[in-house]
Coordinates of C-alpha atoms in Angstrom, one line a residue:
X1 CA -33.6 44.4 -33.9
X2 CA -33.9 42.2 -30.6
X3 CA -31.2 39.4 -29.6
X4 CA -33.3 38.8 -26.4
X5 CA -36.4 37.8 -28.7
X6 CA -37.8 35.6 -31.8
X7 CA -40.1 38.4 -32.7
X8 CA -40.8 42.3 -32.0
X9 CA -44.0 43.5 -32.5
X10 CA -44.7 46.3 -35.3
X11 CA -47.1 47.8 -37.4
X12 CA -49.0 46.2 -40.7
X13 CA -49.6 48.2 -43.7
X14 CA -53.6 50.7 -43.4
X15 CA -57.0 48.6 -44.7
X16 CA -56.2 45.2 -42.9
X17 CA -58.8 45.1 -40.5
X18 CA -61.6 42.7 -40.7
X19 CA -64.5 42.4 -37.4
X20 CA -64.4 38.8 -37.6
X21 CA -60.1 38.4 -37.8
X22 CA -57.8 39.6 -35.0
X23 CA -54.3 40.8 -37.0
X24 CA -51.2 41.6 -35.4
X25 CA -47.9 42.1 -37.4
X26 CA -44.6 40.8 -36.3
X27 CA -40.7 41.2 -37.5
X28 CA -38.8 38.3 -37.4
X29 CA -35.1 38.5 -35.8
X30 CA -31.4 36.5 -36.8
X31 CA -32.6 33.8 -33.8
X32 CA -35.6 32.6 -36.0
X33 CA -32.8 31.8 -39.0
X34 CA -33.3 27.8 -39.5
X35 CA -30.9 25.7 -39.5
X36 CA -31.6 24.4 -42.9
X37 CA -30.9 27.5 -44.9
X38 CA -30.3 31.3 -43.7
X39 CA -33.3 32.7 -45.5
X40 CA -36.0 31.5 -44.2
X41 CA -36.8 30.3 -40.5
X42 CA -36.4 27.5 -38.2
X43 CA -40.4 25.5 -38.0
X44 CA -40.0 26.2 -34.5
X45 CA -40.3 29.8 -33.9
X46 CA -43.6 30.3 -36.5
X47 CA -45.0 27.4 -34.7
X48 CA -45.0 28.9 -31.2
X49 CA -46.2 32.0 -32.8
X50 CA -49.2 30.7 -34.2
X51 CA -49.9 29.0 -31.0
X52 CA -50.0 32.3 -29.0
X53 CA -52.5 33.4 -31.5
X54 CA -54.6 30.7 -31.6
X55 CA -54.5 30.3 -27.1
X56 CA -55.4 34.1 -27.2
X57 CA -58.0 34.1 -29.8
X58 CA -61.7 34.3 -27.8
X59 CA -59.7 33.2 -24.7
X60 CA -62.1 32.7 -21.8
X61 CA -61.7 30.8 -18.7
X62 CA -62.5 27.4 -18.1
X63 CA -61.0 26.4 -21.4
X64 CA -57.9 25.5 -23.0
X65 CA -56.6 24.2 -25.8
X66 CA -56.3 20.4 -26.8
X67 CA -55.0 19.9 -29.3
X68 CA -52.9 21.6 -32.0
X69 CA -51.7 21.2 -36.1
X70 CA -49.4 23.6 -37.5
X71 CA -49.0 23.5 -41.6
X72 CA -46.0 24.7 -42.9
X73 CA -47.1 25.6 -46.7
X74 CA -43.9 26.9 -47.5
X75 CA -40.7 28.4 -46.4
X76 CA -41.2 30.9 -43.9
X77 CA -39.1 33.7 -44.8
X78 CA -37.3 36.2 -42.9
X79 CA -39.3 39.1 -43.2
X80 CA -42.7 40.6 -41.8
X81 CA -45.6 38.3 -40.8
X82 CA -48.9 39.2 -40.6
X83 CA -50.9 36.5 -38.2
X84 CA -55.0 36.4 -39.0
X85 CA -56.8 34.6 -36.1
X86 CA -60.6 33.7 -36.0
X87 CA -63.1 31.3 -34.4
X88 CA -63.7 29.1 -37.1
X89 CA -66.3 27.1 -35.4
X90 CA -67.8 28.9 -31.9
X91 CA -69.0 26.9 -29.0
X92 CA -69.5 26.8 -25.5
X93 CA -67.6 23.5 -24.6
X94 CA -65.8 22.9 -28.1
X95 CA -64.8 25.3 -30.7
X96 CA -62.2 25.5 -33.5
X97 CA -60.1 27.9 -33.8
X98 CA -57.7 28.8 -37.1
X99 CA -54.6 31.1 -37.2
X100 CA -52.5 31.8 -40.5
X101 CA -49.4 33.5 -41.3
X102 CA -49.3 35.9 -43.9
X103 CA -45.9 36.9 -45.9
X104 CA -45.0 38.5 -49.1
X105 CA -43.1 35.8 -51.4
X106 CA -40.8 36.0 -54.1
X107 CA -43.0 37.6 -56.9
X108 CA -44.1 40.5 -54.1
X109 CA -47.8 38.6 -53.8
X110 CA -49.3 38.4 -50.3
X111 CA -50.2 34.8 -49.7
X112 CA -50.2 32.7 -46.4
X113 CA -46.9 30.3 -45.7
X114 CA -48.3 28.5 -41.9
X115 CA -51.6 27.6 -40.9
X116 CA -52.5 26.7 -37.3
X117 CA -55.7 25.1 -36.1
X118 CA -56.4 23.7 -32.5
X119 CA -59.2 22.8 -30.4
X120 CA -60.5 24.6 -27.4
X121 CA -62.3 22.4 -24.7
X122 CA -64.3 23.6 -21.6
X123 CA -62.6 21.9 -18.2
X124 CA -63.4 20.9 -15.2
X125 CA -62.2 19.8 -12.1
X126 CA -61.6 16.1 -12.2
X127 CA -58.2 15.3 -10.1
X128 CA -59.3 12.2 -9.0
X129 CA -59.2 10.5 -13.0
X130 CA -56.0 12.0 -13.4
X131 CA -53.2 9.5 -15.4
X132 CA -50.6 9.3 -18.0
X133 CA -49.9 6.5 -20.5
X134 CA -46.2 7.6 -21.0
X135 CA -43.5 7.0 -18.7
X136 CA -41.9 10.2 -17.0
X137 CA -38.6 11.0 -18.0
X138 CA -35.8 11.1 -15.5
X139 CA -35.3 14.5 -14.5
X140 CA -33.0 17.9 -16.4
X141 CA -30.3 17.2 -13.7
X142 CA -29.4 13.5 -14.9
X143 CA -29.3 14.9 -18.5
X144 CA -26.1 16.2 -19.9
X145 CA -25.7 19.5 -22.2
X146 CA -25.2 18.8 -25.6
X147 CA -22.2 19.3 -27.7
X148 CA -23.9 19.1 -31.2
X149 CA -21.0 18.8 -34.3
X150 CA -21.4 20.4 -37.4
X151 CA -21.5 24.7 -37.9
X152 CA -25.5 24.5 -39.0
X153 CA -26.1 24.0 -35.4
X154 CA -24.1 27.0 -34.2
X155 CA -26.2 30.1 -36.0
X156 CA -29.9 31.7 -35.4
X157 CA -32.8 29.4 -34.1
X158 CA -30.8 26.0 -32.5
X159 CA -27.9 28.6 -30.7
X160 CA -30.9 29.9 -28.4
X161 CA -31.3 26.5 -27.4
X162 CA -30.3 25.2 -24.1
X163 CA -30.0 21.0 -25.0
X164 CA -29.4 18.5 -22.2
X165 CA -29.7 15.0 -23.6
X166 CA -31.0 11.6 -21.2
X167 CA -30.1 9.5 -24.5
X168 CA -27.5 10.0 -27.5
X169 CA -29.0 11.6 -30.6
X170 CA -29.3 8.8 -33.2
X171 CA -29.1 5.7 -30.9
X172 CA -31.3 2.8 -31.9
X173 CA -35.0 3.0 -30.4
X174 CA -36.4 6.6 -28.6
X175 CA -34.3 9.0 -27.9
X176 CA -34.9 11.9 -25.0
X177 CA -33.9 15.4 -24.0
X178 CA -35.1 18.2 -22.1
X179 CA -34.9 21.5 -23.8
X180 CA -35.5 25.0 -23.0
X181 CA -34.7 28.9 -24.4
X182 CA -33.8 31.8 -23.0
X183 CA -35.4 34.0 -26.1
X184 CA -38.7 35.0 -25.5
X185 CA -40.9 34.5 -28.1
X186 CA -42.6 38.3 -28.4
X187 CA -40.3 41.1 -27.1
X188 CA -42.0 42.4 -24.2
X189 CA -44.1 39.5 -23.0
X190 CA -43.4 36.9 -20.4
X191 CA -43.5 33.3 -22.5
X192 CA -46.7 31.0 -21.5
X193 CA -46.3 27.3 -20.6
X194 CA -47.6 26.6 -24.3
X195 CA -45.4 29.1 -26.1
X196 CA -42.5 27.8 -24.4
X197 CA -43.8 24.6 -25.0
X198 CA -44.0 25.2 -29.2
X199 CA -40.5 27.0 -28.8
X200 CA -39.1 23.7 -28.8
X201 CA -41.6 21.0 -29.7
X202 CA -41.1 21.2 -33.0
X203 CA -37.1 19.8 -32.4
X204 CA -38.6 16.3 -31.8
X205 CA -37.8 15.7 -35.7
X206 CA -34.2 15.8 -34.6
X207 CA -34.4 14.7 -31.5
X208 CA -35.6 11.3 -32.5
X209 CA -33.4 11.4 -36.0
X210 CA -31.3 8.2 -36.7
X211 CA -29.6 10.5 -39.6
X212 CA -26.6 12.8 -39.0
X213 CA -27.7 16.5 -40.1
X214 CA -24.4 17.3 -41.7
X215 CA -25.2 14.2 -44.4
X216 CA -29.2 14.5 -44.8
X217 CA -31.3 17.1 -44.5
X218 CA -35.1 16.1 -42.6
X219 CA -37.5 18.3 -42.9
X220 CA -40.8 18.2 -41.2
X221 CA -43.7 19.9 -42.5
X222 CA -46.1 19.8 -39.9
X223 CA -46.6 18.7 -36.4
X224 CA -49.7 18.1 -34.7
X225 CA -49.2 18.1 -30.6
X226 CA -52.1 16.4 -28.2
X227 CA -52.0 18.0 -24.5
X228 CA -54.0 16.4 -21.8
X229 CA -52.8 18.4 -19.5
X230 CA -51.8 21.9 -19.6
X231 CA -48.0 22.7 -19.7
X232 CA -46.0 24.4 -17.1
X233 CA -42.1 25.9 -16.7
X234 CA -39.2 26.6 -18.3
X235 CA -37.9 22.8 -19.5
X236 CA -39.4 20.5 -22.3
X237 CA -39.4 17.2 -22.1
X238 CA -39.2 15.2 -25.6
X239 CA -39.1 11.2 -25.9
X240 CA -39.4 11.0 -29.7
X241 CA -38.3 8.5 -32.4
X242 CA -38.1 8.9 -36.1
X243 CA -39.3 6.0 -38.9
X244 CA -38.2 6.2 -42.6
X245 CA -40.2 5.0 -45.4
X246 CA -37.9 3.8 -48.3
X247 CA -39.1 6.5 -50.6
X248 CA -37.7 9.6 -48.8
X249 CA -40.3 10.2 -46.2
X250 CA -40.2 9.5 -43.0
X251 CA -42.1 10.3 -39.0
X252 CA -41.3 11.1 -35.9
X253 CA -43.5 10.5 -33.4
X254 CA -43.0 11.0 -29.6
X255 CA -44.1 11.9 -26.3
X256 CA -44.1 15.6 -24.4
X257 CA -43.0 16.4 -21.0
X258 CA -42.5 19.1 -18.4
X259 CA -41.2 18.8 -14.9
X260 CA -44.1 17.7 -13.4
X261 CA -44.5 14.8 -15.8
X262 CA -46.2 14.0 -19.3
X263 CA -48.7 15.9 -20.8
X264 CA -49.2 15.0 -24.5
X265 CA -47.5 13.7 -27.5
X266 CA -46.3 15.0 -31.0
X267 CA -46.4 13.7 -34.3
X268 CA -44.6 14.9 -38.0
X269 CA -44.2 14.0 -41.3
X270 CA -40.9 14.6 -42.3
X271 CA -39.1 14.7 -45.8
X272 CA -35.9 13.2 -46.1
X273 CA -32.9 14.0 -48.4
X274 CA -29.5 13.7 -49.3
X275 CA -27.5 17.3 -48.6

């Protein structure tokens, strides 16, 4: 099994090929393990594998994809995923596309545990409309590593992260930190901007949480990202800040960022509890 990876490619079980579904079957490894529980993984690593399927599904140029909701339908566990893609609605300047992870659960049945959808828009070139509504971030080399408390943050998917915090985790108002990995997400293949993107976006739940992880857990069970603009390099910006209902549920909402600026925003429904 890799270290250097979140997943390694291998092969699905004879009879699951269907003309209008792209399959591909993956193994997870130990750096997918989430930080809430050591059987199933972090929302991170499914997240950023359903976005590679659904940014390769009937890829053309002069497109890209706009917008993006991930699903988590249950726990995701540590075993072999089978990823269905398809064009759910074709076009030439808009389509929908639809990805869904596939995983045997407890009682053996086959059933899917993450849906992804996104849009695909034709582009053009248009620099001279070009603006963001969010603020840039300061740059990664005024932010300073993080020294997270607490063993949950020192095993499988948050160890592979590198953390380097502009604001303290849990201050009043936003909070905002770049992040990156090291751990491709498919052994053998050279990370896109948008899988290295969904590597990490899906941390904004803690980095905008006002709630210490060692008391409360948060879990999110979605996130839907928004990119005007196309991401690039190895960093992640997030700017994100999370409000709590009084009836255990709260949302984080924030903004996304690479080097070169903003390029979209992020919003999740989280569930809160006492650990």
């Amino acid at each position: 099994m890799s270290d250097a990876a979140y997943y390694v490619p291998t092969t699905g079980p004879a009879g699951t090929t269907d003309s209008a579904v792209h399959i591909e079957w993956f193994r997870p490894t130990d750096r997918t393990v989430s930080t809430w529980g050591t059987t199933l993984q972090h929302g991170a690593p499914p997240s950023a594998l359903l976005a590679r399927a659904l940014d390769r599904c009937g890829a053309r140029p002069g497109t890209r994809l706009t917008r993006i909701t991930v699903d988590l339908l249950g726990p995701v566990p540590l075993t072999d995923l089978e990823v269905r893609s398809w064009i759910e609605r074709p076009g030439r300047k808009i389509e929908l596309v639809v990805a869904e992870l596939w995983a045997a659960g407890p009682d053996g049945t086959h059933r899917a545990v993450a849906r992804g959808s996104a849009w695909r828009l034709e582009t053009v070139e248009l620099p001279e409309v070009a603006n963001a509504a969010d603020e840039p971030l300061p740059p990664v080399s005024e932010a300073t590593p993080a020294e997270p408390d607490g063993d949950f943050w020192h095993h499988g998917y948050v160890e592979t992260l590198d953390w380097r915090l502009l604001t303290p985790l849990g201050r009043p108002g936003p909070a905002s930190a770049w992040l990156r990995t090291d751990t491709a997400l498919v052994e053998g293949e050279e990370p896109t901007g948008l899988e290295k993107l969904f590597s990490v976006a899906d941390v904004a739940n803690g980095v905008g949480s006002k709630l210490h992880p060692g008391k409360w857990l948060f879990l999110n069970t979605d996130l839907t990202v928004h990119l005007f603009r196309a991401p690039t390099g190895d960093w992640t910006g997030i700017r994100a800040e999370t409000s709590y209902g009084p009836d255990g549920v709260g949302m984080t909402a924030g903004s996304l960022h690479d080097e070169h600026g903003p390029l979209g925003r992020i919003v999740q429904n989280v569930q809160v509890r006492a650990r």
